[in-house]
Coordinates of C-alpha atoms and ligand atoms in Angstrom, one line a residue:
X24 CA 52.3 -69.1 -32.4
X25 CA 51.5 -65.6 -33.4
X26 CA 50.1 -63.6 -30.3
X27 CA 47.3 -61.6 -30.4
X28 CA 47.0 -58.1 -29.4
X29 CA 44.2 -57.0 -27.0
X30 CA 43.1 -53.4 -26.9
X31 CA 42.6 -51.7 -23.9
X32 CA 39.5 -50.5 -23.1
X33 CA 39.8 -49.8 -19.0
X34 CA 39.5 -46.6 -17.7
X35 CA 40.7 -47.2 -14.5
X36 CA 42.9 -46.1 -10.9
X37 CA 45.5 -47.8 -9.6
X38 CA 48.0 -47.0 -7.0
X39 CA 51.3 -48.2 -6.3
X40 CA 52.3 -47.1 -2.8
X41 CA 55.8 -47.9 -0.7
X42 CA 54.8 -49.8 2.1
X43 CA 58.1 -48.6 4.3
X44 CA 56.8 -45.0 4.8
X45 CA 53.2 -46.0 3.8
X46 CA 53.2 -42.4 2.1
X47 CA 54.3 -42.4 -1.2
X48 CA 51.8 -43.6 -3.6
X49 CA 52.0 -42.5 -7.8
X50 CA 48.5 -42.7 -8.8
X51 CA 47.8 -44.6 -12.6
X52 CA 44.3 -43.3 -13.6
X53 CA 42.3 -41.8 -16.2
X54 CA 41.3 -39.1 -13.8
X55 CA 45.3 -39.3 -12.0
X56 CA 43.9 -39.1 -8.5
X57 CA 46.9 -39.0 -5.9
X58 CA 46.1 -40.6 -3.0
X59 CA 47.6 -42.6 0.6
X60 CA 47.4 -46.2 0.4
X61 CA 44.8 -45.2 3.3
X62 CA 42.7 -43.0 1.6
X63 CA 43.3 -45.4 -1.8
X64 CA 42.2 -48.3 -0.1
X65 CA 38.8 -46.3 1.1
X66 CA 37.6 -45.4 -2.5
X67 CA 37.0 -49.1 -3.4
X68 CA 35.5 -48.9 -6.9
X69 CA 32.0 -47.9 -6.6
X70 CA 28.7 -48.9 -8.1
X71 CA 28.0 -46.0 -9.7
X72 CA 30.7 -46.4 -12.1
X73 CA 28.8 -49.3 -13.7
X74 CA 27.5 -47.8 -15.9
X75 CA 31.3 -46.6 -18.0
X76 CA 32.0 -50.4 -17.9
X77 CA 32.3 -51.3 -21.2
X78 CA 30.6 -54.2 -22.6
X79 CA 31.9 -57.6 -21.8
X80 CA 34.8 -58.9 -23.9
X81 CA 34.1 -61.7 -26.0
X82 CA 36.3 -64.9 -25.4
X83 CA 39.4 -63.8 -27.5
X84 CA 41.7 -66.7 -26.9
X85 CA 39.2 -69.0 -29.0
X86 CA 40.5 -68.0 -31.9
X87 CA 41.7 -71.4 -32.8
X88 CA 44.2 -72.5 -35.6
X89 CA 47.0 -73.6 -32.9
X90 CA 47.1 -70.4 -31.1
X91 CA 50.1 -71.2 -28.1
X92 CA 50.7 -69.6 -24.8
X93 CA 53.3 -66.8 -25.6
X94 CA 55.8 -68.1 -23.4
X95 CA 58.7 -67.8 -25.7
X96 CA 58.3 -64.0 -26.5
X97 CA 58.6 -63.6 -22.6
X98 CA 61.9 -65.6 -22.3
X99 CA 65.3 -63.4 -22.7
X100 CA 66.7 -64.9 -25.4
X101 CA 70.3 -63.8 -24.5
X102 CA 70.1 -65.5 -21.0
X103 CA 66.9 -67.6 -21.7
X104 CA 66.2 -66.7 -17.8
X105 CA 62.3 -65.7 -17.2
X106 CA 62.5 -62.5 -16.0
X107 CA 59.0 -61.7 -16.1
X108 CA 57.0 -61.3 -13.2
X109 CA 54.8 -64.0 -11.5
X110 CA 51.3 -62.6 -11.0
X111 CA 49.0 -64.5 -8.8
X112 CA 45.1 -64.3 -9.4
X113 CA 42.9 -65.0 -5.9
X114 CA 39.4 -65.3 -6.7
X115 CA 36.2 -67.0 -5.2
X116 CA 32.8 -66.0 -4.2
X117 CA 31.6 -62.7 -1.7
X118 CA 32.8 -63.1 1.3
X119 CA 34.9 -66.3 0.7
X120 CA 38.0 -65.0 2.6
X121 CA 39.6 -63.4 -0.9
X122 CA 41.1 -59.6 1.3
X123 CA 41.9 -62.1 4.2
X124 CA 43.7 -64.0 2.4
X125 CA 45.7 -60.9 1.4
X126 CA 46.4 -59.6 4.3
X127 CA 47.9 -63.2 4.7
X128 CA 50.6 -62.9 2.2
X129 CA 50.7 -59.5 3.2
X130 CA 51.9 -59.9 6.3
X131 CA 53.4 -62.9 6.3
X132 CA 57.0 -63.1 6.6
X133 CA 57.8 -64.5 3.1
X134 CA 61.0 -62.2 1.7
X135 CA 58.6 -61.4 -1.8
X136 CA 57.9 -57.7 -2.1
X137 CA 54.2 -58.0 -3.9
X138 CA 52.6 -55.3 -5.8
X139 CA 49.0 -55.8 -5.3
X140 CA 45.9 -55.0 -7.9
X141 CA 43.3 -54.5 -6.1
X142 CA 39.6 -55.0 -8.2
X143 CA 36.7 -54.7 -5.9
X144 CA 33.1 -53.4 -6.7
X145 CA 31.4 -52.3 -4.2
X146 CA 33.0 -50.2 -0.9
X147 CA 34.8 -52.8 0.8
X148 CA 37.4 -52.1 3.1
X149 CA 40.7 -53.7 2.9
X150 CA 42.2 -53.7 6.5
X151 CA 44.5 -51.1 5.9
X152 CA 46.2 -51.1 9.4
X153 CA 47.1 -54.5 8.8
X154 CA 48.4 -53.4 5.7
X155 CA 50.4 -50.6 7.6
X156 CA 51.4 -52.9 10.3
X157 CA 53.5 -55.1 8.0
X158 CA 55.7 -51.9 7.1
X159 CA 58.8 -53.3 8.4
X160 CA 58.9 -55.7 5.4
X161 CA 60.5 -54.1 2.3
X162 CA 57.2 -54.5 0.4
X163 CA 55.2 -52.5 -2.4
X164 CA 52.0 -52.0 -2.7
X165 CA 49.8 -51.3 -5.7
X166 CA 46.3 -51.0 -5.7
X167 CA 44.1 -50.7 -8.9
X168 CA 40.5 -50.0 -8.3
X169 CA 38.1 -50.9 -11.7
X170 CA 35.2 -51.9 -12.4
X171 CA 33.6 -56.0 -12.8
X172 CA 36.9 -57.6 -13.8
X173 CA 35.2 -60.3 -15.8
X174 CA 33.7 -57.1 -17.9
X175 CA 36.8 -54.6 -17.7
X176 CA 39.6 -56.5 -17.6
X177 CA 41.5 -56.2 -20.6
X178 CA 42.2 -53.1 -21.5
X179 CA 42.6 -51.7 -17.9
X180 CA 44.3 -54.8 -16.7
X181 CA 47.1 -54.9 -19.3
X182 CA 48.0 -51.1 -19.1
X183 CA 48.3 -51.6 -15.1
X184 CA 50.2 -54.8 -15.6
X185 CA 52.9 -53.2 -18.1
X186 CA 53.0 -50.4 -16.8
X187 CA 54.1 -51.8 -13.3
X188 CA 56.5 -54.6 -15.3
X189 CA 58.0 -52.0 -17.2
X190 CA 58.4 -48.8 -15.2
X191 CA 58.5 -50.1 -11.7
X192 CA 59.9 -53.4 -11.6
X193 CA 62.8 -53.0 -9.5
X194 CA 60.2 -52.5 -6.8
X195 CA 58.5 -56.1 -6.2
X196 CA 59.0 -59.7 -7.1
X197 CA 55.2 -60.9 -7.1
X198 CA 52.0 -59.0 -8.3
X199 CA 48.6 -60.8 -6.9
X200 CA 45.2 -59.4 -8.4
X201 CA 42.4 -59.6 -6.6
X202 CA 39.3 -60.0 -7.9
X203 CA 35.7 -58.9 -7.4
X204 CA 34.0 -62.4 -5.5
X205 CA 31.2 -62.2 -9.1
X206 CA 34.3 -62.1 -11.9
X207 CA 34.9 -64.9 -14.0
X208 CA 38.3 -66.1 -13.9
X209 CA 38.5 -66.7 -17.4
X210 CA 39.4 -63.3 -18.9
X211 CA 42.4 -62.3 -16.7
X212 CA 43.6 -65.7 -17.6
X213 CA 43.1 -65.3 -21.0
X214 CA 45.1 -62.0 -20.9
X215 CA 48.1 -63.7 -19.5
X216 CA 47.6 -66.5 -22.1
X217 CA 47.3 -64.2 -25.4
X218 CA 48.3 -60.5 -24.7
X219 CA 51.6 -60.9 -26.8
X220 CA 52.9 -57.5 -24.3
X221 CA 51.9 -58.9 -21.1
X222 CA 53.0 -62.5 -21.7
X223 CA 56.5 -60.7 -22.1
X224 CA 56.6 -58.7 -19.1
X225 CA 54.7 -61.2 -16.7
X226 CA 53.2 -64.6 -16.4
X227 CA 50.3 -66.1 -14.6
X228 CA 51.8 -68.0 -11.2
X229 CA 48.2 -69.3 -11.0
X230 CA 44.2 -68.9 -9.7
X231 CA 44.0 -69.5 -5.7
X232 CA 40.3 -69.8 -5.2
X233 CA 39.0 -69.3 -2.0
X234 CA 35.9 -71.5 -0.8
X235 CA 33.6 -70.2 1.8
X236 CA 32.8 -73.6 3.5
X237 CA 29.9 -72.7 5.4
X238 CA 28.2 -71.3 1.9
X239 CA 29.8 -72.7 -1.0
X240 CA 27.6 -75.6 -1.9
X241 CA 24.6 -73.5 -2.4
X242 CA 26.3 -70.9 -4.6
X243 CA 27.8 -74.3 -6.3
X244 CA 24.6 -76.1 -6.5
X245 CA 22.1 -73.0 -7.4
X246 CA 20.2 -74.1 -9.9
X247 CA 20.2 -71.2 -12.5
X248 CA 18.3 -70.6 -16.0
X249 CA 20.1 -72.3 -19.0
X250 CA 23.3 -70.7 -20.2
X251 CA 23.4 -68.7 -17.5
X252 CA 26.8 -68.6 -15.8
X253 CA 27.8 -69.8 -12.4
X254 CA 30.7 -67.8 -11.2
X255 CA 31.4 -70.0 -8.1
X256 CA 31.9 -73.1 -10.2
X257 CA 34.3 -71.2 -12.9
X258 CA 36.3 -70.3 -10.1
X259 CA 36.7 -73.9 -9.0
X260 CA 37.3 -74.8 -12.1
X261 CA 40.2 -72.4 -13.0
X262 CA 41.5 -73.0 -9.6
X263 CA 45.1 -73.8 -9.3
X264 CA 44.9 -74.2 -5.4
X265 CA 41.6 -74.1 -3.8
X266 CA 41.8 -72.9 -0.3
X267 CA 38.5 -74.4 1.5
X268 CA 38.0 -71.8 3.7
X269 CA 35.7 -71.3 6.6
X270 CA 36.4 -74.7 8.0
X271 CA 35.6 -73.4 11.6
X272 CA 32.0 -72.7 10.0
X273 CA 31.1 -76.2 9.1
X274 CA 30.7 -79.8 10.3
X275 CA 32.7 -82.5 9.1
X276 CA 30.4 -84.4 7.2
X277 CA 29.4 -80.9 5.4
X278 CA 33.2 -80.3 4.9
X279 CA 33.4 -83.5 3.4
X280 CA 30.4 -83.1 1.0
X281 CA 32.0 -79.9 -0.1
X282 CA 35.3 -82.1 -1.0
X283 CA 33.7 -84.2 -3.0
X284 CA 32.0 -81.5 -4.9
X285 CA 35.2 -79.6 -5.7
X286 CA 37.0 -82.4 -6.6
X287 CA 34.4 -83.4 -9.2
X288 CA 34.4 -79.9 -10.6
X289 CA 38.1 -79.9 -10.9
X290 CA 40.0 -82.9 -10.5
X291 CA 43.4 -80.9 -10.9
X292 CA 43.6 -78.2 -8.3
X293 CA 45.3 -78.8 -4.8
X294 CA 43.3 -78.0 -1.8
X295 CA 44.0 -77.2 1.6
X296 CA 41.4 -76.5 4.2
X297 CA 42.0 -73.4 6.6
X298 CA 40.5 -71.0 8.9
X299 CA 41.2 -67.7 7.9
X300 CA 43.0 -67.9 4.8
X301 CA 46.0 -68.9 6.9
X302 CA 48.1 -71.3 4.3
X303 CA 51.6 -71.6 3.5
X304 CA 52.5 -69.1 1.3
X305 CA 54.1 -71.2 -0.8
X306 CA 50.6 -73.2 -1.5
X307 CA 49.8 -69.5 -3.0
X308 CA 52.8 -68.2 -4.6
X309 CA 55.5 -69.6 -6.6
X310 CA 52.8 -72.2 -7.6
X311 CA 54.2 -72.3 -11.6
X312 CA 50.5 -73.4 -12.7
X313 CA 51.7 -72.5 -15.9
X314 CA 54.7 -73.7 -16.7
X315 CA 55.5 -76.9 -18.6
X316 CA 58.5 -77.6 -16.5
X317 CA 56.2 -78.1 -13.1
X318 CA 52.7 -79.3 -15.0
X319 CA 54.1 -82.6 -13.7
X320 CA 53.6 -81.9 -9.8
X321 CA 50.3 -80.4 -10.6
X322 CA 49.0 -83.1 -12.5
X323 CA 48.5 -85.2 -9.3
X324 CA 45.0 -87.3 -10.5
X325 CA 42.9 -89.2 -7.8
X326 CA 41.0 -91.9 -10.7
X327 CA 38.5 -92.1 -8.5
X328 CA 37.1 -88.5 -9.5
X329 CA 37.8 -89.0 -13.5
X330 CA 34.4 -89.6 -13.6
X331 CA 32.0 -86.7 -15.5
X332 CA 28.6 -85.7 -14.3
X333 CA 26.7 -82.9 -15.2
X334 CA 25.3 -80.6 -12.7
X335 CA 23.0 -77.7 -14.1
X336 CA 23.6 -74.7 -12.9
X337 CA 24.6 -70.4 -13.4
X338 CA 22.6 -67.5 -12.8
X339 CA 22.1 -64.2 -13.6
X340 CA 25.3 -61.6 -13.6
X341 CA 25.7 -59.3 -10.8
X342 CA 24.3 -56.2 -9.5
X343 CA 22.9 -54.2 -12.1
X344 CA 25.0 -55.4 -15.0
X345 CA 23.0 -56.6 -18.5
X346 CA 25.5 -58.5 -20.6
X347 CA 25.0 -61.0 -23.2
X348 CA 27.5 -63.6 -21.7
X349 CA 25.2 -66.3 -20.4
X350 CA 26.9 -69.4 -20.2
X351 CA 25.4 -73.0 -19.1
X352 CA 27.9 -74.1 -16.3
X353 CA 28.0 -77.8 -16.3
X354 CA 31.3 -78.0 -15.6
X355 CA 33.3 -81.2 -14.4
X356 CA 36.3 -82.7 -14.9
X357 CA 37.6 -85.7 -16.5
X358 CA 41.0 -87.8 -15.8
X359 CA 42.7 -90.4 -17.8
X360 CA 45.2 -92.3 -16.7
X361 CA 47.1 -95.3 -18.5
X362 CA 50.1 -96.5 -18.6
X363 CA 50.1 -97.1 -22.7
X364 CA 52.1 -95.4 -25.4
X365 CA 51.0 -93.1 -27.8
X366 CA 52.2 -91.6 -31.0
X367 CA 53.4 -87.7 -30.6
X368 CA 51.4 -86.9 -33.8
X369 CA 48.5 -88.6 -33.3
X370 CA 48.6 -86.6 -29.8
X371 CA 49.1 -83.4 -31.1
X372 CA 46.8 -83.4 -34.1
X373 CA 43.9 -85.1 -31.8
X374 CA 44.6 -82.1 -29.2
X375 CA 44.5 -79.6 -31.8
X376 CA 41.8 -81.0 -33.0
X377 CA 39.6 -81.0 -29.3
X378 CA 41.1 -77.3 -28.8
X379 CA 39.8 -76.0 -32.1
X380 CA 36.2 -77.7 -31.8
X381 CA 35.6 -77.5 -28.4
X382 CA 37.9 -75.0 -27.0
X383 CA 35.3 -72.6 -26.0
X384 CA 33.8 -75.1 -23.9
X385 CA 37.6 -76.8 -22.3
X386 CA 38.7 -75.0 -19.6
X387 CA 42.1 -76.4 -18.6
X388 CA 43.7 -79.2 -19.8
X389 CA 47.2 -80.3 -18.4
X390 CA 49.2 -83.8 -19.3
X391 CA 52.2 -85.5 -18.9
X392 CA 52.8 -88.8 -21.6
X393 CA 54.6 -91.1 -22.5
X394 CA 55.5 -90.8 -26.5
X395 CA 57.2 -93.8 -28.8
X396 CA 61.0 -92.9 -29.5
X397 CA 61.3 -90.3 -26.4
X398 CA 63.0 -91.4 -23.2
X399 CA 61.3 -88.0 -22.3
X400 CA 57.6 -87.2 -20.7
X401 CA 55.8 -85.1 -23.0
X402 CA 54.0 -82.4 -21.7
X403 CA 50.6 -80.6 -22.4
X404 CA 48.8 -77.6 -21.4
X405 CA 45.4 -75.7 -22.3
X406 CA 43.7 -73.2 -21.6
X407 CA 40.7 -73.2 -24.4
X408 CA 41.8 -73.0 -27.6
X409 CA 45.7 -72.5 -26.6
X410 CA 47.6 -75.3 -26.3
X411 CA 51.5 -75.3 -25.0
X412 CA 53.7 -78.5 -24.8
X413 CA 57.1 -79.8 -25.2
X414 CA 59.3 -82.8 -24.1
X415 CA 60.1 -82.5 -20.2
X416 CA 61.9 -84.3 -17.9
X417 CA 63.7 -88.1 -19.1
X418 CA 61.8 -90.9 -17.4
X419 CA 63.7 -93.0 -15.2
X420 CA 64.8 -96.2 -16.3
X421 CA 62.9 -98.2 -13.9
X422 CA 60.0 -95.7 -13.8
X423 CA 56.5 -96.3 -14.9
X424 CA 55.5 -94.3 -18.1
X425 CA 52.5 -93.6 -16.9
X426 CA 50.0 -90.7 -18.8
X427 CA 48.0 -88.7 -17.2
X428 CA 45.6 -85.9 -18.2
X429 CA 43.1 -83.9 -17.0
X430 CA 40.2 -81.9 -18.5
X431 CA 37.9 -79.3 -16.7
X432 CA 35.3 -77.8 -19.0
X433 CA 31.7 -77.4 -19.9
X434 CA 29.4 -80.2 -21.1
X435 CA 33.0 -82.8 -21.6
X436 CA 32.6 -85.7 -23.2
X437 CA 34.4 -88.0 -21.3
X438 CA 33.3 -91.1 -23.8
X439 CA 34.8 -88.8 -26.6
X440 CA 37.6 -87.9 -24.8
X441 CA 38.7 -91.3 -23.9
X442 CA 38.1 -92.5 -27.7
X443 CA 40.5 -89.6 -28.7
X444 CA 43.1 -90.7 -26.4
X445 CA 42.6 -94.6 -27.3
X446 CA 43.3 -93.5 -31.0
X447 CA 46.4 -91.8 -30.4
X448 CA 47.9 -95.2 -28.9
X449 CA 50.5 -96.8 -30.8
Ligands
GTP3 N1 34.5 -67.6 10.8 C1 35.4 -67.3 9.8 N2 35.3 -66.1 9.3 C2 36.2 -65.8 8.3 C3 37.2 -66.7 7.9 N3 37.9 -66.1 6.9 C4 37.4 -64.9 6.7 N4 36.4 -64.7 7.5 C5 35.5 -63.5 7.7 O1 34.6 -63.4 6.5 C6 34.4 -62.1 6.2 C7 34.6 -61.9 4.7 O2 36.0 -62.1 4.5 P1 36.8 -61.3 3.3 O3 38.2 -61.6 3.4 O4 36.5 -59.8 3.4 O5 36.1 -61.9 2.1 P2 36.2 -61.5 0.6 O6 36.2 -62.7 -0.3 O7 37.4 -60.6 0.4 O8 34.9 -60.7 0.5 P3 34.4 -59.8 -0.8 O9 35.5 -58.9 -1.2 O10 33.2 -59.1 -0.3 O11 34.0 -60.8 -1.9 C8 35.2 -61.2 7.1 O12 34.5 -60.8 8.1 C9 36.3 -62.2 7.6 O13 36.8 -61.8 8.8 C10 37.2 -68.0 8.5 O14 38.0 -68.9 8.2 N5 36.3 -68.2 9.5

């Protein structure tokens, strides 16, 4: 249960600016540049700074030895109401939709003041008069400019995040952090999961991918050299809600291949299809990817894609970085469904077990069981080497006990898997 403690390493901007006047702007930096959201928005974070990014961050959340997500700390334990702030992570490949999709929820008319961390490399513009335009909502913006998110985050990331929880939170409901279209997911998740500070102040809502249609299945298909990461396939896979995007781009029969494809690579995730980014904003916020409580409603498995096949493929990082993280990105899912019983110890050692050896390589996991001598589900969550669960909701007495789980991951196992789930039966 003990949290760990990430040091921060960013040296970073960010900007928090009220979107009423669209004047006021306090300035977080290393360098404390003052700024308009305007002129903020204009300095996207620039190439040249590459070269102060420190080096990547190795996975810390592996650290085994039935690390948990640090939900409790975060919980006021004289109310036991969350308090903490739900941050939203958009990611996908360049050019997938990832700012239009912002200026989506942006400008939607949604009641949620959102803070927004901004993490671009390279000088792309956000539309700032649509930004502007939506002043008439009470909402706050905060921008942070950094460098490769997947390199940086940490350090940087957690310092913006508490600093925002702690100092300004009277000023917005929702954060949303967008990232660079190259960044793995999996470190900004990972800060959420194990950053004892952060996980007290604010918790991951979820990963809203956005798929370019009309490109996707190359960048998903690219065959790459071995251990080489694909960052368009570990964005699908974190995914929480995939937004297949681009639709207007593509046939139906390439829309269609694209499906299949993302639902192989991650069974779990809830797609919609748009032009545009336009969604419901409730497909994007409020999604409670994380929580125990609602891992039922997300756990939503099609048996027809529990099957687990291997596609090769990754490539080299991005623009001018040389890191050693080089990753092979077979990644797949794998659902089981059954309607059997199975003994709460068995379960838990057997997951503890699967998290500690092959954490690094297991993604997500999320379940919901069915236990001897519970009338309640029993839920599960992972995210590597952390595992959550609890009882949740009762069944109902004439409702089918049925288990589900899902794993997304590297190189799974699914013969393994399903032997480990068979021996936990009582
Ligand atoms: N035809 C079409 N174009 C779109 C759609 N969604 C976004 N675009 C356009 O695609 C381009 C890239 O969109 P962005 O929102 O900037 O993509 P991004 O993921 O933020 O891009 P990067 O930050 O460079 O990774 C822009 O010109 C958008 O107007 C869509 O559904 N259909």
């Amino acid at each position: 249960m003990a949290p760990e403690d990430k040091p921060s390493l960013f040296t970073g901007v960010a900007a928090f600016a009220g979107a009423p006047s669209m004047t006021s702007s306090i300035v977080y930096s290393s360098t404390l540049l003052k700024m308009s959201i305007h002129s903020f928005v204009a300095q996207r974070f620039h190439p040249r700074y590459v070269d102060m990014i420190p080096p990547f961050y190795s996975r810390g959340m592996v650290t085994t030895s039935g690390p948990r997500f640090n939900t409790a700390a975060a919980i006021s334990t004289e109310s036991d109401v969350d308090t903490r702030v739900p941050t939203t992570v958009i990611t996908g490949f360049l050019g997938s939709g990832k700012t239009t999709l912002l200026n989506h929820i942006l400008t939607s008319q949604h009641g949620r003041r959102i803070a927004v961390i901004e993490n671009e490399f390279g000088e792309v513009d956000i539309d700032g008069s649509l930004v502007a335009s939506h002043s008439s909502v009470s909402e706050d913006i905060l921008m942070v400019n950094n460098g490769c998110l997947c390199c940086t985050v940490r350090g940087d990331l957690v310092k913006m995040l508490l600093k925002l929880a702690k100092e300004k939170r009277d000023k917005f409901d929702h954060i949303v952090i967008e990232t660079t279209g190259l960044a793995k997911p999996a470190p900004v998740i990972e800060t959420f999961c194990t950053d004892e500070l952060v996980s007290r102040y604010v918790k991951l809502d979820g990963v809203v991918t956005l798929v370019d249609c009309k490109h996707a299945m190359r960048h998903l298909n690219e065959v790459k050299p071995r251990f080489v990461v694909n960052e368009a396939v570990e964005q699908v896979a974190y995914a929480d809600r995939i937004i297949l995007n681009k639709t207007d781009l593509v046939s139906e029969a390439e829309l269609e291949a694209l499906r299949k494809r993302i639902k192989h690579i991650n069974g779990m995730a809830q797609t919609k299809e748009a032009t545009f980014g336009a969604v419901d904003i409730d497909f994007v916020l409020g999604v409670g990817g994380y929580d125990l409580d609602r891992i039922e409603s997300e756990v939503q498995l099609d048996e027809s894609h529990g099957a687990s096949h291997h596609h090769e493929a990754g490539h080299e990082h991005h623009r001018g970085h040389h890191h050693d993280h080089k990753h092979d990105s077979a990644v797949s899912s794998v659902s089981i469904v059954s309607e059997e019983t199975l003994d709460l110890d068995e379960v838990d050692d057997w997951l503890e077990r699967l998290v500690e050896e092959k954490g690094e390589n297991l993604y997500r996991l999320k379940g919901v069981l069915s236990v001897s001598g519970s009338d309640k589900r029993y839920v599960v969550q992972g995210v590597h080497s952390i595992l959550d669960s609890c009882p949740g909701k009762a069944w109902g007495p004439e409702e089918k006990r049925i288990n589900k789980l899902v794993f997304i991951g590297r190189n799974l196992d699914e013969v393994s898997l399903r032997k480990g789930f068979k021996g936990c039966l009582v």
